[in-house]
Coordinates of C-alpha atoms (C1' of nucleotides) in Angstrom, one line a residue:
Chain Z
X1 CA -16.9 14.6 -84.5
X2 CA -19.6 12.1 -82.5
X3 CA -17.9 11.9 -78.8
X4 CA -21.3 10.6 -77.3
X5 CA -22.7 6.8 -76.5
X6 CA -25.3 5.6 -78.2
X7 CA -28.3 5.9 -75.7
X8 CA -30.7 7.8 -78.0
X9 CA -30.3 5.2 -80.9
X10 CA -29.8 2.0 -79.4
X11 CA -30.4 -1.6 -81.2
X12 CA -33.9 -2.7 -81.6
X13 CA -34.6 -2.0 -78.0
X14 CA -37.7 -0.3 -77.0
X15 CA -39.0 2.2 -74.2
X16 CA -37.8 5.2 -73.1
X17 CA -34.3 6.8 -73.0
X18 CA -34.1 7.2 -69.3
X19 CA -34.7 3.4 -68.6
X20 CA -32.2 2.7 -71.6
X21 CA -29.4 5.5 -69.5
X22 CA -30.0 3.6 -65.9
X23 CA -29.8 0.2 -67.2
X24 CA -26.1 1.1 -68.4
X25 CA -25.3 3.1 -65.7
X26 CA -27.0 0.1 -63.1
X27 CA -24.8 -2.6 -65.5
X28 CA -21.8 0.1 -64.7
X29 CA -22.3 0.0 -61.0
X30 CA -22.4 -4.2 -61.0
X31 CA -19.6 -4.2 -62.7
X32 CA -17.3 -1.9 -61.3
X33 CA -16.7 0.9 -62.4
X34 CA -17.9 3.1 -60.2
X35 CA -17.3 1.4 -56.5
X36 CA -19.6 1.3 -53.9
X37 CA -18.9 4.3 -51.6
X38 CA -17.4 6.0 -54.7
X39 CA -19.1 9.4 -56.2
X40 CA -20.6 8.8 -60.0
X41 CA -20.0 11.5 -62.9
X42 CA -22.1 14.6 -62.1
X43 CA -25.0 15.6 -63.7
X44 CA -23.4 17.6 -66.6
X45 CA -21.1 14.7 -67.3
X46 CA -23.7 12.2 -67.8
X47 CA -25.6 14.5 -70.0
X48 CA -22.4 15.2 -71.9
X49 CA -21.6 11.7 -72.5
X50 CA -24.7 10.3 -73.4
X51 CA -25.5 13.6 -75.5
X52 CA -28.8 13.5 -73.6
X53 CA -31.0 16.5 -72.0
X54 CA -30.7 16.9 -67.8
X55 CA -34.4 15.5 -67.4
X56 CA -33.2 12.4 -69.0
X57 CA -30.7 12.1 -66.7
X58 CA -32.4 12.8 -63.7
X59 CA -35.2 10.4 -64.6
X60 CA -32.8 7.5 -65.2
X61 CA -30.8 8.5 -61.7
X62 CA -34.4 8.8 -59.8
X63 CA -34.9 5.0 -61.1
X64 CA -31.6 4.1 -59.5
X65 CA -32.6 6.0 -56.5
X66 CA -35.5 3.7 -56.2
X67 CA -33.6 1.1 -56.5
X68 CA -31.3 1.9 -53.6
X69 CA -28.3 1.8 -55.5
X70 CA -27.1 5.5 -55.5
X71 CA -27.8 8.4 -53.0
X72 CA -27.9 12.0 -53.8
X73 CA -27.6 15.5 -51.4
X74 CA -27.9 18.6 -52.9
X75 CA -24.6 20.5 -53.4
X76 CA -22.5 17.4 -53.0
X77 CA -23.0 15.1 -55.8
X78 CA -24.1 11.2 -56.2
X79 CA -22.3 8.0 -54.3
X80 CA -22.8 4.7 -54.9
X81 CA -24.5 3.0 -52.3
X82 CA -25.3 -0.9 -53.5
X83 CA -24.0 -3.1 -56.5
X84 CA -27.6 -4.7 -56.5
X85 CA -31.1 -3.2 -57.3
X86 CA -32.5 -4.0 -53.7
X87 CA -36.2 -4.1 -52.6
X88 CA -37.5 -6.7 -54.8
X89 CA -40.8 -7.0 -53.1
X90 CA -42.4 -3.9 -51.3
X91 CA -45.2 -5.1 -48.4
X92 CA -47.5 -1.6 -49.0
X93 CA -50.0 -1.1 -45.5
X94 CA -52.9 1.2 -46.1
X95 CA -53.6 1.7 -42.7
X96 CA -52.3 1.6 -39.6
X97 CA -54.9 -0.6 -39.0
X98 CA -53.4 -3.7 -41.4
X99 CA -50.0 -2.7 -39.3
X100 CA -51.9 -4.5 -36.0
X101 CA -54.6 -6.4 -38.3
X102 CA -57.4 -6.5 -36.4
X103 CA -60.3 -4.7 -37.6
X104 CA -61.4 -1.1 -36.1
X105 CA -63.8 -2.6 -34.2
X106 CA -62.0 -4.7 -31.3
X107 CA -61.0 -3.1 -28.5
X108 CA -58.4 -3.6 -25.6
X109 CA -59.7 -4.2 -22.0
X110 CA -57.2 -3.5 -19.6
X111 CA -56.9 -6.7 -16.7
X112 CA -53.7 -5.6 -15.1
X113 CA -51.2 -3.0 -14.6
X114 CA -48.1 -2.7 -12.7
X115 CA -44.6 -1.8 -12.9
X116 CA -42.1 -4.9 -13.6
X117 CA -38.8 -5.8 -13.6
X118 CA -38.4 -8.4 -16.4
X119 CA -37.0 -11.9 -16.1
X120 CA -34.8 -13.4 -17.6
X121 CA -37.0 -15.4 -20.4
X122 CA -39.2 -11.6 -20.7
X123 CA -36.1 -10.2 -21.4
X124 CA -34.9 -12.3 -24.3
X125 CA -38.9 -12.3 -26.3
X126 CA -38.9 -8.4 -26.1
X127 CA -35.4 -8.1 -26.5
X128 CA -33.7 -5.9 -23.4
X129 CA -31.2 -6.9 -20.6
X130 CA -32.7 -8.8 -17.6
X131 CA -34.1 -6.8 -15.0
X132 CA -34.5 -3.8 -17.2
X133 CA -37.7 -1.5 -15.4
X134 CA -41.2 -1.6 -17.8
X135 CA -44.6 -0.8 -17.3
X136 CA -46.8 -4.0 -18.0
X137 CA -49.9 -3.5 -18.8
X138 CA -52.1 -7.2 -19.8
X139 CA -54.9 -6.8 -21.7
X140 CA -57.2 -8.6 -23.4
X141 CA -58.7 -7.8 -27.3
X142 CA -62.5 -8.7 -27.9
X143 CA -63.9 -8.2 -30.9
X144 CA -67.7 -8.5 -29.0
X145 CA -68.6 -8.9 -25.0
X146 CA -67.9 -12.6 -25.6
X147 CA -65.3 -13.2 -28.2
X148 CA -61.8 -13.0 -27.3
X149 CA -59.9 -12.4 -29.9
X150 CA -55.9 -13.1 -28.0
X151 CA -54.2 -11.9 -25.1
X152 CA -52.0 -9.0 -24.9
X153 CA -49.1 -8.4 -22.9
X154 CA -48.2 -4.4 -23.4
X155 CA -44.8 -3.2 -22.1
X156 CA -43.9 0.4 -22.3
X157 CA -41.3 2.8 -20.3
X158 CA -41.8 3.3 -16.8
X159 CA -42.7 7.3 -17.6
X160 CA -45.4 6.5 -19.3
X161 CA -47.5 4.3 -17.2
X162 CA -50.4 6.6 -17.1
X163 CA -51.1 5.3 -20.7
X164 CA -52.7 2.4 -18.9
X165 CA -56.1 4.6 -17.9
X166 CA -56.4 5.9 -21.5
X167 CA -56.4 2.0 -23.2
X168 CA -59.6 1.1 -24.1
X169 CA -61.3 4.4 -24.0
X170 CA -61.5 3.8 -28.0
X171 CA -60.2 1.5 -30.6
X172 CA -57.1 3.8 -31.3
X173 CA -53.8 1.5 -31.6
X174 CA -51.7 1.9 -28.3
X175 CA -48.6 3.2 -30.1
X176 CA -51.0 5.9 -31.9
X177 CA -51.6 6.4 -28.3
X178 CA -47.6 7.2 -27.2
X179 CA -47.1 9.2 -30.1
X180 CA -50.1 11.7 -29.0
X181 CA -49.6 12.0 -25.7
X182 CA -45.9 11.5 -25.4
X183 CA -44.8 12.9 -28.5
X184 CA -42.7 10.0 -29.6
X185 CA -42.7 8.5 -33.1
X186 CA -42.8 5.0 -33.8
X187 CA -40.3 5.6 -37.2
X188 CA -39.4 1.5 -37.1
X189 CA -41.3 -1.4 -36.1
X190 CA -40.1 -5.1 -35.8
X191 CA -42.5 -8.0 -35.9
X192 CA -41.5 -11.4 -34.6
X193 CA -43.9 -14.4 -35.4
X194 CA -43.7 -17.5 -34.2
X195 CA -45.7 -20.8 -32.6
X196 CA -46.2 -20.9 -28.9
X197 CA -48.6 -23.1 -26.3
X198 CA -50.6 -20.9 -23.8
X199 CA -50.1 -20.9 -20.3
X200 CA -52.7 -22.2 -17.9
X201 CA -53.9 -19.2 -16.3
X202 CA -54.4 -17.3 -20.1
X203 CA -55.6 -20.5 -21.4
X204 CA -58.9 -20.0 -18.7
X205 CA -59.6 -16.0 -19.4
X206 CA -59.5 -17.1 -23.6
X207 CA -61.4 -19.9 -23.3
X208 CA -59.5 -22.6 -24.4
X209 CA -57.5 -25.8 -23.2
X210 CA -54.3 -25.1 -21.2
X211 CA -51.5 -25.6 -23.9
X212 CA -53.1 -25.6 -27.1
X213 CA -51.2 -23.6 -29.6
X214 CA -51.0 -20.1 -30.5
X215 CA -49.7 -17.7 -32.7
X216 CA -47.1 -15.4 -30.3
X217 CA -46.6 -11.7 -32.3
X218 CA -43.8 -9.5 -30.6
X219 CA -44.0 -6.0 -32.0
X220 CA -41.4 -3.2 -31.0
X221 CA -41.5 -0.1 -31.7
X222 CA -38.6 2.5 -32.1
X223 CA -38.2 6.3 -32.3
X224 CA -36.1 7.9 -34.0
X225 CA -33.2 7.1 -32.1
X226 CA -33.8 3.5 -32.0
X227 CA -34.7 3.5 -28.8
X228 CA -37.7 0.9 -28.0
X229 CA -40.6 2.7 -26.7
X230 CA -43.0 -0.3 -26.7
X231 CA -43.2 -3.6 -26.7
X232 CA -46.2 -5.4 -27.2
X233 CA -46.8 -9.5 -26.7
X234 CA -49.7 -10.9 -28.7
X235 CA -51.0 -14.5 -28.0
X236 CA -53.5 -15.8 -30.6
X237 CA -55.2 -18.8 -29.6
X238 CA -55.2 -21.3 -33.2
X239 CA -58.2 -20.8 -35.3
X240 CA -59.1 -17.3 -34.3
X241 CA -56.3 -15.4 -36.0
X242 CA -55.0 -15.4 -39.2
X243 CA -51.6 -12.6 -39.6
X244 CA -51.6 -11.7 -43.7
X245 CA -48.9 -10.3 -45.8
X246 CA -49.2 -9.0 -49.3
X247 CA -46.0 -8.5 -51.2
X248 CA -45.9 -7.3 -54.7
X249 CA -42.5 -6.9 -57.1
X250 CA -41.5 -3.9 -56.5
X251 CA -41.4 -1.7 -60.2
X252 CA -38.0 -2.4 -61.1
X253 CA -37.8 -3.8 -64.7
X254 CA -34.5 -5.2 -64.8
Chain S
X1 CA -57.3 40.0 -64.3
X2 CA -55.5 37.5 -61.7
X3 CA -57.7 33.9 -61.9
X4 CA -55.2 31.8 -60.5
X5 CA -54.9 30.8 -56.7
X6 CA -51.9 31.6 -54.6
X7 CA -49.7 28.0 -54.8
X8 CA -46.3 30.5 -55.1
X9 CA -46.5 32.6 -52.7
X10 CA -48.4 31.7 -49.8
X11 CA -48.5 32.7 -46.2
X12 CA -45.3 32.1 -44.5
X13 CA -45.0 28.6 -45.6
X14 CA -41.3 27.6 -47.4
X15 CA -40.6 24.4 -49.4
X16 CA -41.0 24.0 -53.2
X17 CA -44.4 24.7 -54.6
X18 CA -45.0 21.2 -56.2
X19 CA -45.0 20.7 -52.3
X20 CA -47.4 23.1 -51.9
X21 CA -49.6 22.2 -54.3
X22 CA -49.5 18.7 -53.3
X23 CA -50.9 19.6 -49.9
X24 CA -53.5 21.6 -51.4
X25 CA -54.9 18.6 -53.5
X26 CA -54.5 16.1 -50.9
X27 CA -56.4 18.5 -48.8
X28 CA -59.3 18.4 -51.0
X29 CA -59.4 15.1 -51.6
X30 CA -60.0 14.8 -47.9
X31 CA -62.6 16.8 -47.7
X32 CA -64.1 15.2 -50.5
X33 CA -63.8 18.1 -53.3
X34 CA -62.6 15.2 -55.3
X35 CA -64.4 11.9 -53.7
X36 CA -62.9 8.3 -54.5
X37 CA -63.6 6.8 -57.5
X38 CA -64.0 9.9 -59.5
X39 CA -61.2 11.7 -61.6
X40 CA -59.2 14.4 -60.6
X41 CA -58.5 17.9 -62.7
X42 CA -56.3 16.9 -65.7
X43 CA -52.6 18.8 -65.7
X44 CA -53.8 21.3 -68.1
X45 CA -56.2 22.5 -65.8
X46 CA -54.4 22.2 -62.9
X47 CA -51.6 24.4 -64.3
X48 CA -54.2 27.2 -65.4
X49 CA -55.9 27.2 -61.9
X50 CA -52.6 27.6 -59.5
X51 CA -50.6 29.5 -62.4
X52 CA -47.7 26.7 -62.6
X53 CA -45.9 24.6 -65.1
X54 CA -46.5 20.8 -65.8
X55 CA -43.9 20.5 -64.1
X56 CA -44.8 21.4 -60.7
X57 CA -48.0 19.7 -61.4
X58 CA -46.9 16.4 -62.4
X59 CA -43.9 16.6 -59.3
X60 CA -47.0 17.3 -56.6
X61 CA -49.0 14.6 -58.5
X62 CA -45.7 11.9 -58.6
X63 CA -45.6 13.0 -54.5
X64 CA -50.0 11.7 -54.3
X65 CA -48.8 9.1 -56.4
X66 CA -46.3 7.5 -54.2
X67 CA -49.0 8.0 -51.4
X68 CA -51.5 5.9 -53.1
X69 CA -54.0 8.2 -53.1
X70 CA -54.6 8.4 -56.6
X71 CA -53.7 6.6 -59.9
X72 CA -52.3 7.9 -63.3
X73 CA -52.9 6.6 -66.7
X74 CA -51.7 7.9 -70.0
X75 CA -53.9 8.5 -72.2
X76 CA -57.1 8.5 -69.7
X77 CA -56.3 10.6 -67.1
X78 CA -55.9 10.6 -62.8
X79 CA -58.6 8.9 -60.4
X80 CA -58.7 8.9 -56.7
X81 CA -58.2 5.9 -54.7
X82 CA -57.7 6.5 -51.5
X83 CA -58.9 10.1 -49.2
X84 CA -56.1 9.3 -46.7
X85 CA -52.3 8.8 -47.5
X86 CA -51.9 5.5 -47.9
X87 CA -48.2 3.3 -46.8
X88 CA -47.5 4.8 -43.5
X89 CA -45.4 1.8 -43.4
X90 CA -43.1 0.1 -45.6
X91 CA -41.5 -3.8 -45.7
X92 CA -37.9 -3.7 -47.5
X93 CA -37.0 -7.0 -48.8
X94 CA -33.0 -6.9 -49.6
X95 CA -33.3 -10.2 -51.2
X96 CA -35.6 -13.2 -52.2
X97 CA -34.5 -14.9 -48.8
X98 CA -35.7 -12.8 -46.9
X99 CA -38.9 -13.5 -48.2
X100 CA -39.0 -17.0 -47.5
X101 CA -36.3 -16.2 -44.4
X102 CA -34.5 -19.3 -44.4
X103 CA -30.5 -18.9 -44.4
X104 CA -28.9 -20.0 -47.8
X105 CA -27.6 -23.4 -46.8
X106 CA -31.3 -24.9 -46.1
X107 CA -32.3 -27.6 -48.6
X108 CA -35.4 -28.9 -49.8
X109 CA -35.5 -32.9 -49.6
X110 CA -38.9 -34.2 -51.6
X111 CA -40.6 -36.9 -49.7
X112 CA -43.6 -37.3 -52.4
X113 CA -45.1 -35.8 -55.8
X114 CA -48.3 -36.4 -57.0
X115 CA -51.2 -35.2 -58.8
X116 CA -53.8 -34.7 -56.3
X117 CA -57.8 -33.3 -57.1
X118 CA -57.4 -30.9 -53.6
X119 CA -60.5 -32.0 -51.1
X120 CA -62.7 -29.3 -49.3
X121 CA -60.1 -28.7 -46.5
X122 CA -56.7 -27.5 -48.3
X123 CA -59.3 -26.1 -51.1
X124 CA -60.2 -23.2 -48.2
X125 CA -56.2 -23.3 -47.4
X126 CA -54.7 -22.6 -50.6
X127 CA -58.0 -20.6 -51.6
X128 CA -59.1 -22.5 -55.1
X129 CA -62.0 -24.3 -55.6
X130 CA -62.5 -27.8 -54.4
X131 CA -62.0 -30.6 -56.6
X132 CA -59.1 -28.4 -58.7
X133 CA -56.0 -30.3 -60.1
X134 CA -52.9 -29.6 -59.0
X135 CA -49.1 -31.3 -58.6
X136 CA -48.4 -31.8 -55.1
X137 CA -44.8 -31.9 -53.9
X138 CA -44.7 -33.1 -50.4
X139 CA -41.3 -32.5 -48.9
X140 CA -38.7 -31.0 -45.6
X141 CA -36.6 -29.0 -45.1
X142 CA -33.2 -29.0 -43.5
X143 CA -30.8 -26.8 -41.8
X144 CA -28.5 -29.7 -42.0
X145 CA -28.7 -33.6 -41.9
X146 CA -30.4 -34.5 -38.6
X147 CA -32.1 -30.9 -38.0
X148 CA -35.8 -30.1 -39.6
X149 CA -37.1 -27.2 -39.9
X150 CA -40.0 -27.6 -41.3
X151 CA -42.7 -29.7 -43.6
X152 CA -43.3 -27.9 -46.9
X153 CA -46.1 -29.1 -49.3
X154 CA -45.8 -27.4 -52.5
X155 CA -49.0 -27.1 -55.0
X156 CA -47.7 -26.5 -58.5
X157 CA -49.6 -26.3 -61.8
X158 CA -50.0 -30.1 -63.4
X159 CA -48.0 -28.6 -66.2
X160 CA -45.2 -27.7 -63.9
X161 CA -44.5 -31.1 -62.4
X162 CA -41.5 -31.7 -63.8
X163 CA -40.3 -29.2 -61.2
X164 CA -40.1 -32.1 -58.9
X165 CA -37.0 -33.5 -60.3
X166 CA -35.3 -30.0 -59.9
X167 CA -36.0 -29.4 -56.3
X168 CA -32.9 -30.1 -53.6
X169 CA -30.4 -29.8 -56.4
X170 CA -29.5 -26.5 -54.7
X171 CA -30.3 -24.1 -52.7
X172 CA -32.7 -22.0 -55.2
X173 CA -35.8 -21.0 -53.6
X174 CA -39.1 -23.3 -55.6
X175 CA -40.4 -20.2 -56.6
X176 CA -37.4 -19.0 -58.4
X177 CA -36.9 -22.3 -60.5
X178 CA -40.4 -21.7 -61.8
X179 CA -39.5 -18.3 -63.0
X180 CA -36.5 -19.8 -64.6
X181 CA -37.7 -23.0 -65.9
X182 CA -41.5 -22.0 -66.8
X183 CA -41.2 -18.1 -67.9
X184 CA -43.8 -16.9 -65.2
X185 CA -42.7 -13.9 -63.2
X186 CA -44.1 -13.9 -59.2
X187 CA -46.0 -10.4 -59.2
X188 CA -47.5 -10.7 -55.5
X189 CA -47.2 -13.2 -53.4
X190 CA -49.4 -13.3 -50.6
X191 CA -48.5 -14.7 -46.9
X192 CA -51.2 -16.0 -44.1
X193 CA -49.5 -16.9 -41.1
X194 CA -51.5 -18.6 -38.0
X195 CA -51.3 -21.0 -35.3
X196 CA -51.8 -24.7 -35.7
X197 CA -51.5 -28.6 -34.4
X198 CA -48.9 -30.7 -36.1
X199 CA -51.0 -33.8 -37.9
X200 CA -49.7 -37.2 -36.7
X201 CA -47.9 -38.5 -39.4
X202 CA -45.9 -35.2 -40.3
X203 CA -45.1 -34.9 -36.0
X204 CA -43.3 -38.1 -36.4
X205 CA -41.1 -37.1 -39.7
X206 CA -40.6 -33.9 -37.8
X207 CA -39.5 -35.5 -34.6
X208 CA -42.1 -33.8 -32.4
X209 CA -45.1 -34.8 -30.1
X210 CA -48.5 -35.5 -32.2
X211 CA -50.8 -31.9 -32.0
X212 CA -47.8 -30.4 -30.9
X213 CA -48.3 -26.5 -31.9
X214 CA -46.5 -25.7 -35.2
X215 CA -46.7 -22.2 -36.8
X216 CA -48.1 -22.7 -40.5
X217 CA -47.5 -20.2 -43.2
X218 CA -49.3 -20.2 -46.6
X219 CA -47.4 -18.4 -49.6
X220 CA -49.5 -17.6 -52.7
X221 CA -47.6 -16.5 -55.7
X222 CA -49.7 -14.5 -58.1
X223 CA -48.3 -13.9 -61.7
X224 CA -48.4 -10.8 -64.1
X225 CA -52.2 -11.5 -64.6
X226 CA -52.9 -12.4 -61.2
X227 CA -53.0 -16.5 -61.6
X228 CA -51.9 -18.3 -59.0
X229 CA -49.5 -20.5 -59.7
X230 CA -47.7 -21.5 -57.0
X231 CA -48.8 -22.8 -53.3
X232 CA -46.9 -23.6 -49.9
X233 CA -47.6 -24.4 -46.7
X234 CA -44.9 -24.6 -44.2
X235 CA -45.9 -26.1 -40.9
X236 CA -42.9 -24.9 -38.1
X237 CA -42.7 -26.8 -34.9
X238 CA -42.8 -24.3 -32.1
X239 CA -38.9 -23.4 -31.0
X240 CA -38.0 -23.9 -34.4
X241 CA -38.6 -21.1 -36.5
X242 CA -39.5 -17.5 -36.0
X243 CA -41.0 -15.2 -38.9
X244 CA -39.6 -11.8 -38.4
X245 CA -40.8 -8.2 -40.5
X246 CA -38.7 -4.9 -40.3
X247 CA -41.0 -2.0 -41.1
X248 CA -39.9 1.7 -41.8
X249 CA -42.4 4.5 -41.9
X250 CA -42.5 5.6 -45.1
X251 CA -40.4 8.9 -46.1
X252 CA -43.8 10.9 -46.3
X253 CA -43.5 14.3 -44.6
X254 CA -47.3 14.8 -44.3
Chain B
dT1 C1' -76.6 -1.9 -85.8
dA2 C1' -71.9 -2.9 -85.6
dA3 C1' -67.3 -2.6 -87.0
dG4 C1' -63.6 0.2 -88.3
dA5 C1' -61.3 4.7 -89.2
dT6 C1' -60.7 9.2 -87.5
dA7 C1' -60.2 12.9 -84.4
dA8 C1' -59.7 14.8 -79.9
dG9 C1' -58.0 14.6 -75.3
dA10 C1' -54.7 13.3 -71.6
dT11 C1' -50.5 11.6 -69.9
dG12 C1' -45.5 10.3 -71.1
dT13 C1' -41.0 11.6 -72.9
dA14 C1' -37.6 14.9 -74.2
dC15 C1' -35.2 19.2 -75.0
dA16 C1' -33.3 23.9 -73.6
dG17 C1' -32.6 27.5 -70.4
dA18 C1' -32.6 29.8 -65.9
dC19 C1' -32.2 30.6 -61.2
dA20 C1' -32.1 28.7 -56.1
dA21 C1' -30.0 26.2 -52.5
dA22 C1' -26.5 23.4 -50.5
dT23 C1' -21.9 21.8 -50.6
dT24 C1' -17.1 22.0 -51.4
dA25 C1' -12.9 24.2 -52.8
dT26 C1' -10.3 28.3 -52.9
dA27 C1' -8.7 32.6 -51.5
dT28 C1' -8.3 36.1 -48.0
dT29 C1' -7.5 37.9 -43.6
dT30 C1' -6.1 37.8 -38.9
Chain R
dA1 C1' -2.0 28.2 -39.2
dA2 C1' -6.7 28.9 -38.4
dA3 C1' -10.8 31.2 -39.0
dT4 C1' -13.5 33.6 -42.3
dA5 C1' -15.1 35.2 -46.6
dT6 C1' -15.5 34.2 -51.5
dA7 C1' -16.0 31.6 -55.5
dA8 C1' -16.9 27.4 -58.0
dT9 C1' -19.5 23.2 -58.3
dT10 C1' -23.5 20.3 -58.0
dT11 C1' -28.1 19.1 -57.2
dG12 C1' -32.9 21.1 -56.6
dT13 C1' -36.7 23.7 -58.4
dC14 C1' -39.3 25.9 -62.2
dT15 C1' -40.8 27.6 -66.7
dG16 C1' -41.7 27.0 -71.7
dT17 C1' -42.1 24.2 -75.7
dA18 C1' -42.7 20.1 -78.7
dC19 C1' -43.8 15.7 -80.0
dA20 C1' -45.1 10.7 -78.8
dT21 C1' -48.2 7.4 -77.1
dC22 C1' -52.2 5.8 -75.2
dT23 C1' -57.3 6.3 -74.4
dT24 C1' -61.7 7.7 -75.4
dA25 C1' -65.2 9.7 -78.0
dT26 C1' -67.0 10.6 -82.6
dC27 C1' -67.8 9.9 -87.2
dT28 C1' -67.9 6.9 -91.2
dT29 C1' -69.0 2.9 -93.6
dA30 C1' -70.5 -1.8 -94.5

DNA sequence: TAAGATAAGATGTACAGACAAATTATATTT
DNA sequence: AAATATAATTTGTCTGTACATCTTATCTTA
């Protein structure tokens, strides 16, 4: 007596028996039957049902894992963790390099450093209470002597201001910088973009008119703990800056 | 005779040996026992040399896979592409709107669509050559009835203009109704954001001053055989609009 | 020479079995 | 009842084998 699903011998559908098992068990998650925040069948049960080897099973539950829909710890089991496949597009960097976007060769000359307490306009672009203690480090990025590339306003905890007399030394990132010397890790960053006019005083040291536009880029970065470590204030006067993103589907073939 | 090198049971290191192994190879890679461009040991040989299954080989290979550093195809065999591990960072997109990042209730209202021969200027912008035919959809978009967001001009494929009549019925993203309506699949889109000055005539739709600064954002969507096929460019008055990115270091425990 | 058929080589898929490691449930002891 | 030890469960790692599928090189033929 057959008590097994037809996975192995389905329809006129092609391609392999893994992809076949997690696009039912992936149609079984959107429609129900096993709950978010519920555990699936184990292993051996899946195997049993779909008369199917272990390897199959794994590589059809790795697919899902991919897909952040389930979750699995060793000794415990699987749970549901989504109804949808997410990540449809993946942004992949190749270097930290494409993370700032500015080519290895520009480098950071420091023009000030001192320790502030924000106001209350600093507060809401980096994202902290008012009055919160930083070390503000401005800066300026060249590419050559006499090619400014924009203005940067660096902002990191008051404990590791001596950072300031290692910027510029060579072309390595600041936060590259932190984790090195500090032993944090940067394990999230947040990027804000957005359109801006330059003040009058930056507009003179980049060389343009006072108020033309620029592109404003507010990085943060977080350790572990989500604590911010860093914030960093870009100003990119228009026409010498262009910030690209490359996105591609993500290899879900549902 | 013992010809193999110890991948089970080195020094005092724990961890499964696919792990092991994996470190080895992207060792040598680095130093350039394998440079970039050329191919890599097949699995065969790999097993025989470390005394492991296929297994373990293709696991540590999967792991240098998901690094980008090298690139597998049946039937031919694994190349290097990269000496360094590549995605130190990765962009998670939970849905299509966060790749455009406008909130679902933002419409699209079509102000004008026309066949246009693109000149010299948006040639450079939407990268294709000048002179190039292409539907233009000129149009804004809303948060609600008296609130802009931004001016959207939309370069579609003359045999896609049809499209026009199909924009602002809901709240489908353009890109989407393509996929739908035209059986092309977005593979990669790519996103230039920079600085900019509002033209005249848009500053007035838009209810802002004339060369007021507006951030512009150029999305190119590639399909399977890397045709572009769809153009925007979003101008954003300053204060209105802020392009954020959430990036996660990648899960690699190098 | 060029096109097509054939063979060889490499990765992909799939099965079965075994043990390791982590977790959870159960039983034992205090 | 609570803490501890034990057993059962579940996923992780690993080996071996077999065949499928795709690519590339080689041979054959027109």
């Amino acid at each position: 007596m057959e008590n097994s699903e037809p996975v192995a011998d389905r329809g006129g559908a092609k391609g392999p028996r893994y992809q076949a098992l997690a696009d039912i068990l992936q149609n079984e998650i959107e429609s129900g039957v096993y709950p978010v925040g519920t555990r699936m069948p184990t292993e051996l049960e899946l195997c049993n049902r779909f008369s199917v080897s272990r390897f199959t099973v794994r590589e059809a539950l790795r697919r899902m894992i991919d897909n952040g829909m389930i979750l699995r710890r060793q000794g415990s089991g699987t749970v549901v963790v989504s109804k949808n496949p997410t990540t449809m597009f993946v942004q992949k960097l190749n270097s930290i390099d494409e993370l700032l976007q500015y080519s290895i060769d520009t480098r950071l000359k420091v023009k000030n450093s001192a320790a502030v307490e924000v106001d209350a306009n600093t507060a809401k672009m980096i994202g902290c209470e008012p009055g919160t203690s930083w070390h503000k480090i401005e800066s300026i990025r060249y590419l050559d002597e006499k090619s400014p590339i924009c203005w940067t306003d660096v902002y990191v905890l008051p404990e590791h201001k001596s950072l300031a007399d290692r910027i510029g030394e060579d072309t390595t990132p600041v936060f590259m910088v932190l984790e090195k010397e500090f032993n944090v890790v940067a394990e999230e960053v947040t990027m804000d973009l957005f359109a801006g006019s330059i003040e009058e005083s930056k507009a003179w040291e980049m060389g343009v008119e006072p108020s033309s536009p620029t592109l404003i880029i507010v990085r943060k970065y977080k350790d572990q703990n989500g604590r911010v470590f860093e914030v960093s204030v870009s100003e990119h006067p228009a026409g010498r800056f262009t910030f690209s993103i490359d996105l591609l589907r993500s290899s879900n073939t549902d």
